[in-house]
Amino acid sequence: MTEGSEYQKLRSHLAFLRMTAAAEALPGELDHALKQKLTHQGFLERLLSLEVDSVEQRRRAGLLRFAALPSPFTLSDFDFSAQPSVDRKLIDDLATLRFIEDATNVLLIGPPGVGKTMLAVGLGHAAVRAGMRVHYTTAADLAARCHRAAIEGRWATTMRFYAGPRLLIIDEVGYLPLPGEAAAALFQVVSQRYLKGSIALTTNLGIASWGKVFNDDPMIAGAMLDRLLHRSVVLNIDGDSYRMRSHRARAEATRRAVARPKMTPSQPGEEVIT
Ligand code: ADP
Ligand code: MG
């Protein structure tokens, strides 16, 4: 076999195996190997690690798309000094993702603006980075999707969809009351993940008020809380809204600027031109 036809064969093997990154890099890598007098092992290692990197990158990009995380914030963006009620050690421990190994749930409870979504999404990014399947949804979107699925005869598929990810983030439980059918959908999602996959759930309602989410159905609220809390980490975040804090700081700065008396030169000898 001539060198040229060997090269063509090699290209077509790589194409057949869908090793596109390796196929693209092949001429350059052959040149490099020749110039650097690389061993066969050395050459092959470089070529394959290029392919591995590219597959890894594609996989991460796919996981990130599937996760549908609503913001790019990671846990390192969280300003702990602004929210003293959040225990940094606990968040650091969650960031190790051990909680996902034993299907522990994370409940983030607190008023609007205190960083519940940011923390849940931060955990989501950490899990994606670790190569895990994550999916983010709001409770309202989950309910709407389940409603459509019921009408279109795709209930079982949709339930499997929510059972799949290693970490399911359900944001904003309790902002809107969930009608009977929606509550039943949420209950089924929580039940089927029980002891199998983690849920990170955010809510503005203290646990005692959960009946309200479920149209004052204490049975379903109780059964759901039972499953959620059995193996769980609960973060009660109180304190100021971060949004309001920065809004207030801006408003305060504006107010001060407006209220500041007109500067008049007061240095002795300075002329006042009027
Ligand atoms: P919640 O879900 O509790 O209503 P969010 O997580 O949406 O609050 O936070 C509201 C806004 O404030 C977001 O833009 C978020 O990034 C920011 N934020 C909240 N808490 C912090 C914090 N401790 N450090 C940095 N940004 C924060
Ligand atoms: Mg939120």
Tab-separated table of C-alpha atoms and ligand atoms in Angstrom:
chain	number	residue	atom	x	y	z
A	1	MET	CA	0.000	0.000	0.000
A	2	THR	CA	1.351	3.429	-0.884
A	3	GLU	CA	1.654	6.123	1.757
A	4	GLY	CA	-1.067	8.119	-0.004
A	5	SER	CA	-3.603	5.297	-0.040
A	6	GLU	CA	-2.710	4.433	3.570
A	7	TYR	CA	-3.503	7.993	4.486
A	8	GLN	CA	-6.811	7.857	2.580
A	9	LYS	CA	-7.714	4.606	4.376
A	10	LEU	CA	-6.909	6.153	7.718
A	11	ARG	CA	-9.113	9.142	6.910
A	12	SER	CA	-11.991	6.913	5.923
A	13	HIS	CA	-11.608	4.769	9.091
A	14	LEU	CA	-11.798	7.912	11.185
A	15	ALA	CA	-14.826	9.118	9.220
A	16	PHE	CA	-16.526	5.719	9.598
A	17	LEU	CA	-15.940	5.861	13.351
A	18	ARG	CA	-17.251	9.458	13.345
A	19	MET	CA	-13.992	10.669	14.874
A	20	THR	CA	-14.283	14.017	13.174
A	21	ALA	CA	-11.872	15.945	15.371
A	22	ALA	CA	-9.174	13.300	14.882
A	23	ALA	CA	-9.866	13.193	11.124
A	24	GLU	CA	-9.509	16.968	10.864
A	25	ALA	CA	-6.320	17.029	12.913
A	26	LEU	CA	-4.748	14.057	11.131
A	27	PRO	CA	-2.529	15.857	8.565
A	28	GLY	CA	-1.225	18.317	11.157
A	29	GLU	CA	-0.609	15.582	13.696
A	30	LEU	CA	1.241	13.422	11.159
A	31	ASP	CA	3.472	16.369	10.337
A	32	HIS	CA	4.056	17.067	13.996
A	33	ALA	CA	4.887	13.411	14.719
A	34	LEU	CA	7.396	13.376	11.881
A	35	LYS	CA	9.071	16.611	12.915
A	36	GLN	CA	9.174	15.734	16.623
A	37	LYS	CA	10.091	12.103	15.904
A	38	LEU	CA	7.202	10.913	18.054
A	39	THR	CA	6.781	7.201	18.781
A	40	HIS	CA	3.664	5.455	17.449
A	41	GLN	CA	2.353	5.566	21.002
A	42	GLY	CA	3.046	9.267	21.315
A	43	PHE	CA	1.322	10.061	18.030
A	44	LEU	CA	-1.707	7.908	18.760
A	45	GLU	CA	-2.088	9.333	22.245
A	46	ARG	CA	-2.139	12.900	20.912
A	47	LEU	CA	-4.627	12.064	18.157
A	48	LEU	CA	-7.010	10.191	20.455
A	49	SER	CA	-6.882	12.762	23.221
A	50	LEU	CA	-7.941	15.401	20.664
A	51	GLU	CA	-10.965	13.270	19.846
A	52	VAL	CA	-11.743	12.594	23.521
A	53	ASP	CA	-11.632	16.338	24.289
A	54	SER	CA	-13.951	17.120	21.437
A	55	VAL	CA	-16.468	14.394	22.371
A	56	GLU	CA	-16.353	15.552	25.984
A	57	GLN	CA	-16.981	19.135	24.938
A	58	ARG	CA	-19.934	18.127	22.762
A	59	ARG	CA	-21.373	16.031	25.577
A	60	ARG	CA	-21.116	18.955	28.037
A	61	ALA	CA	-22.752	21.296	25.516
A	62	GLY	CA	-25.588	18.787	25.071
A	63	LEU	CA	-26.029	18.413	28.818
A	64	LEU	CA	-26.081	22.171	29.222
A	65	ARG	CA	-28.755	22.547	26.527
A	66	PHE	CA	-30.852	19.813	28.093
A	67	ALA	CA	-30.465	21.367	31.565
A	68	ALA	CA	-32.188	24.581	30.362
A	69	LEU	CA	-30.677	26.535	33.237
A	70	PRO	CA	-32.056	30.079	33.099
A	71	SER	CA	-28.840	31.906	34.001
A	72	PRO	CA	-25.084	31.358	33.784
A	73	PHE	CA	-24.517	31.980	37.514
A	74	THR	CA	-22.379	29.466	39.339
A	75	LEU	CA	-22.025	28.975	43.074
A	76	SER	CA	-18.833	31.027	43.038
A	77	ASP	CA	-20.871	34.055	41.912
A	78	PHE	CA	-22.931	33.910	45.102
A	79	ASP	CA	-22.048	36.676	47.529
A	80	PHE	CA	-22.260	35.010	50.925
A	81	SER	CA	-21.587	38.220	52.833
A	82	ALA	CA	-24.799	39.645	51.385
A	83	GLN	CA	-26.843	36.733	52.694
A	84	PRO	CA	-25.659	35.743	56.182
A	85	SER	CA	-28.556	33.316	56.629
A	86	VAL	CA	-26.989	31.049	53.995
A	87	ASP	CA	-24.458	28.706	55.562
A	88	ARG	CA	-21.432	28.732	53.318
A	89	LYS	CA	-20.154	25.423	54.662
A	90	LEU	CA	-23.448	23.767	53.778
A	91	ILE	CA	-23.330	25.149	50.219
A	92	ASP	CA	-19.693	24.028	49.865
A	93	ASP	CA	-20.775	20.583	50.989
A	94	LEU	CA	-23.652	20.541	48.471
A	95	ALA	CA	-21.191	21.657	45.781
A	96	THR	CA	-19.351	18.334	46.180
A	97	LEU	CA	-22.576	16.817	44.711
A	98	ARG	CA	-22.529	13.953	47.204
A	99	PHE	CA	-26.203	14.726	47.832
A	100	ILE	CA	-26.950	13.561	44.293
A	101	GLU	CA	-25.235	10.226	44.923
A	102	ASP	CA	-27.829	9.290	47.552
A	103	ALA	CA	-30.795	11.080	45.980
A	104	THR	CA	-31.040	13.707	48.701
A	105	ASN	CA	-33.347	16.634	47.979
A	106	VAL	CA	-32.501	20.280	48.547
A	107	LEU	CA	-35.291	22.610	49.620
A	108	LEU	CA	-34.618	26.316	49.372
A	109	ILE	CA	-37.231	28.264	51.273
A	110	GLY	CA	-37.453	32.032	51.523
A	111	PRO	CA	-39.054	35.243	50.319
A	112	PRO	CA	-38.464	36.584	46.776
A	113	GLY	CA	-35.040	37.887	45.817
A	114	VAL	CA	-32.899	36.148	48.434
A	115	GLY	CA	-31.009	33.976	45.939
A	116	LYS	CA	-32.980	30.696	45.953
A	117	THR	CA	-33.007	30.336	42.171
A	118	MET	CA	-29.374	31.435	41.943
A	119	LEU	CA	-28.271	28.719	44.374
A	120	ALA	CA	-30.389	26.012	42.717
A	121	VAL	CA	-29.050	26.987	39.282
A	122	GLY	CA	-25.509	27.100	40.690
A	123	LEU	CA	-25.912	23.511	41.882
A	124	GLY	CA	-27.252	22.674	38.426
A	125	HIS	CA	-24.163	24.094	36.711
A	126	ALA	CA	-21.887	22.199	39.111
A	127	ALA	CA	-23.691	18.937	38.296
A	128	VAL	CA	-23.533	19.577	34.524
A	129	ARG	CA	-19.829	20.259	34.843
A	130	ALA	CA	-19.506	16.899	36.567
A	131	GLY	CA	-21.162	15.302	33.544
A	132	MET	CA	-24.581	14.727	35.123
A	133	ARG	CA	-27.979	15.106	33.526
A	134	VAL	CA	-29.791	18.043	35.058
A	135	HIS	CA	-33.070	19.676	34.128
A	136	TYR	CA	-34.528	22.970	35.272
A	137	THR	CA	-38.228	23.773	35.246
A	138	THR	CA	-40.548	26.065	37.117
A	139	ALA	CA	-43.476	24.425	38.882
A	140	ALA	CA	-45.839	26.286	36.529
A	141	ASP	CA	-44.020	25.007	33.400
A	142	LEU	CA	-43.988	21.478	34.765
A	143	ALA	CA	-47.735	21.697	35.368
A	144	ALA	CA	-48.367	23.103	31.868
A	145	ARG	CA	-46.242	20.444	30.213
A	146	CYS	CA	-47.983	17.671	32.120
A	147	HIS	CA	-51.363	19.155	31.211
A	148	ARG	CA	-50.480	19.126	27.489
A	149	ALA	CA	-49.098	15.614	27.840
A	150	ALA	CA	-52.341	14.387	29.397
A	151	ILE	CA	-54.379	15.847	26.528
A	152	GLU	CA	-52.049	14.467	23.855
A	153	GLY	CA	-51.756	11.016	25.386
A	154	ARG	CA	-48.080	11.384	26.308
A	155	TRP	CA	-48.417	11.197	30.083
A	156	ALA	CA	-46.151	8.179	30.589
A	157	THR	CA	-43.411	9.603	28.337
A	158	THR	CA	-43.526	12.911	30.168
A	159	MET	CA	-43.323	11.214	33.552
A	160	ARG	CA	-40.287	9.274	32.319
A	161	PHE	CA	-38.783	12.566	31.149
A	162	TYR	CA	-39.019	14.027	34.662
A	163	ALA	CA	-37.724	10.812	36.217
A	164	GLY	CA	-34.602	10.819	34.024
A	165	PRO	CA	-32.248	13.590	35.175
A	166	ARG	CA	-29.960	12.977	38.131
A	167	LEU	CA	-30.957	16.415	39.413
A	168	LEU	CA	-34.346	17.977	38.715
A	169	ILE	CA	-34.682	21.623	39.680
A	170	ILE	CA	-38.261	22.689	40.357
A	171	ASP	CA	-38.322	26.440	40.817
A	172	GLU	CA	-41.032	28.667	42.251
A	173	VAL	CA	-43.316	26.200	43.951
A	174	GLY	CA	-46.025	28.162	45.696
A	175	TYR	CA	-45.959	31.359	43.643
A	176	LEU	CA	-49.103	30.211	41.903
A	177	PRO	CA	-51.665	27.852	43.369
A	178	LEU	CA	-51.647	24.565	41.483
A	179	PRO	CA	-55.068	23.304	40.397
A	180	GLY	CA	-55.903	19.682	41.230
A	181	GLU	CA	-54.486	18.160	38.050
A	182	ALA	CA	-51.237	20.154	38.299
A	183	ALA	CA	-50.809	19.227	41.936
A	184	ALA	CA	-51.301	15.576	41.014
A	185	ALA	CA	-48.624	15.893	38.302
A	186	LEU	CA	-46.130	17.455	40.702
A	187	PHE	CA	-46.956	14.799	43.255
A	188	GLN	CA	-46.299	12.026	40.761
A	189	VAL	CA	-42.993	13.567	39.685
A	190	VAL	CA	-41.874	13.845	43.307
A	191	SER	CA	-43.085	10.311	44.113
A	192	GLN	CA	-41.365	8.601	41.233
A	193	ARG	CA	-38.061	10.318	41.994
A	194	TYR	CA	-38.309	9.456	45.684
A	195	LEU	CA	-35.026	7.820	46.806
A	196	LYS	CA	-33.960	7.556	43.142
A	197	GLY	CA	-33.032	11.067	42.020
A	198	SER	CA	-32.484	14.431	43.677
A	199	ILE	CA	-34.835	17.371	43.450
A	200	ALA	CA	-33.732	20.923	44.200
A	201	LEU	CA	-36.920	22.797	44.926
A	202	THR	CA	-37.383	26.472	45.650
A	203	THR	CA	-40.411	27.921	47.339
A	204	ASN	CA	-41.534	31.141	48.957
A	205	LEU	CA	-43.834	29.223	51.297
A	206	GLY	CA	-42.780	27.946	54.678
A	207	ILE	CA	-43.420	24.239	55.036
A	208	ALA	CA	-46.403	24.903	57.294
A	209	SER	CA	-48.175	26.754	54.462
A	210	TRP	CA	-47.740	24.066	51.831
A	211	GLY	CA	-51.402	23.158	51.962
A	212	LYS	CA	-52.025	26.449	50.099
A	213	VAL	CA	-50.080	25.339	47.015
A	214	PHE	CA	-52.319	22.345	46.702
A	215	ASN	CA	-55.653	24.072	46.973
A	216	ASP	CA	-55.769	23.425	50.672
A	217	ASP	CA	-55.507	19.704	50.092
A	218	PRO	CA	-53.546	18.745	53.205
A	219	MET	CA	-53.389	15.085	52.170
A	220	ILE	CA	-51.451	15.638	48.976
A	221	ALA	CA	-49.325	18.398	50.564
A	222	GLY	CA	-48.470	16.097	53.475
A	223	ALA	CA	-47.671	13.111	51.262
A	224	MET	CA	-45.473	15.222	49.008
A	225	LEU	CA	-43.606	16.821	51.919
A	226	ASP	CA	-43.070	13.377	53.430
A	227	ARG	CA	-41.245	12.225	50.331
A	228	LEU	CA	-39.382	15.487	49.785
A	229	LEU	CA	-38.187	15.811	53.356
A	230	HIS	CA	-37.355	12.189	54.146
A	231	ARG	CA	-33.870	12.604	52.774
A	232	SER	CA	-33.259	16.292	52.434
A	233	VAL	CA	-31.285	19.391	53.166
A	234	VAL	CA	-33.480	22.362	53.995
A	235	LEU	CA	-32.155	25.881	53.596
A	236	ASN	CA	-34.289	28.536	55.143
A	237	ILE	CA	-33.109	31.801	53.654
A	238	ASP	CA	-34.417	34.916	55.229
A	239	GLY	CA	-33.075	38.401	55.086
A	240	ASP	CA	-33.241	41.091	52.483
A	241	SER	CA	-33.972	40.624	48.844
A	242	TYR	CA	-30.726	41.009	46.898
A	243	ARG	CA	-32.643	42.691	44.087
A	244	MET	CA	-34.241	45.140	46.500
A	245	ARG	CA	-30.888	45.693	48.178
A	246	SER	CA	-29.176	46.848	44.994
A	247	HIS	CA	-32.315	48.697	43.940
A	248	ARG	CA	-32.395	50.429	47.326
A	249	ALA	CA	-28.699	51.272	47.118
A	250	ARG	CA	-29.262	52.874	43.699
A	251	ALA	CA	-32.357	54.718	44.885
A	252	GLU	CA	-30.483	55.939	47.949
A	253	ALA	CA	-27.569	57.200	45.818
A	254	THR	CA	-29.999	59.029	43.523
A	255	ARG	CA	-31.836	60.502	46.475
A	256	ARG	CA	-28.591	61.739	48.016
A	257	ALA	CA	-27.467	63.220	44.721
A	258	VAL	CA	-30.752	65.072	44.300
A	259	ALA	CA	-30.907	66.254	47.903
A	260	ARG	CA	-27.288	67.456	47.974
A	261	PRO	CA	-27.250	71.225	48.472
A	262	LYS	CA	-25.785	73.213	45.573
A	263	MET	CA	-22.041	73.463	45.989
A	264	THR	CA	-20.871	76.996	46.548
A	265	PRO	CA	-17.176	77.760	46.510
A	266	SER	CA	-16.133	78.390	50.048
A	267	GLN	CA	-12.377	78.702	49.729
A	268	PRO	CA	-11.222	82.060	50.932
A	269	GLY	CA	-10.190	84.255	48.106
A	270	GLU	CA	-12.239	82.341	45.570
A	271	GLU	CA	-14.508	84.481	43.521
A	272	VAL	CA	-18.150	83.733	43.356
A	273	ILE	CA	-19.414	84.554	39.935
A	274	THR	CA	-23.103	85.061	39.836
B	1	ADP	P1	-35.115	34.223	44.421
B	1	ADP	O1	-35.094	33.023	43.543
B	1	ADP	O2	-34.902	33.915	45.868
B	1	ADP	O3	-36.302	35.095	44.201
B	1	ADP	P2	-32.873	35.012	42.793
B	1	ADP	O4	-31.958	33.863	42.957
B	1	ADP	O5	-33.631	35.102	41.531
B	1	ADP	O6	-33.864	35.119	44.039
B	1	ADP	O7	-32.035	36.339	43.030
B	1	ADP	C1	-32.475	37.601	42.560
B	1	ADP	C2	-31.347	38.342	41.899
B	1	ADP	O8	-30.365	38.696	42.837
B	1	ADP	C3	-30.623	37.493	40.851
B	1	ADP	O9	-30.199	38.334	39.817
B	1	ADP	C4	-29.460	36.930	41.632
B	1	ADP	O10	-28.399	36.622	40.763
B	1	ADP	C5	-29.138	38.042	42.591
B	1	ADP	N1	-28.664	37.536	43.889
B	1	ADP	C6	-29.430	37.108	44.910
B	1	ADP	N2	-28.696	36.778	45.973
B	1	ADP	C7	-27.422	36.992	45.615
B	1	ADP	C8	-26.162	36.851	46.303
B	1	ADP	N3	-26.095	36.443	47.572
B	1	ADP	N4	-25.045	37.148	45.603
B	1	ADP	C9	-25.105	37.611	44.333
B	1	ADP	N5	-26.258	37.782	43.643
B	1	ADP	C10	-27.402	37.480	44.269
B	2	MG	MG	-36.508	32.558	42.118
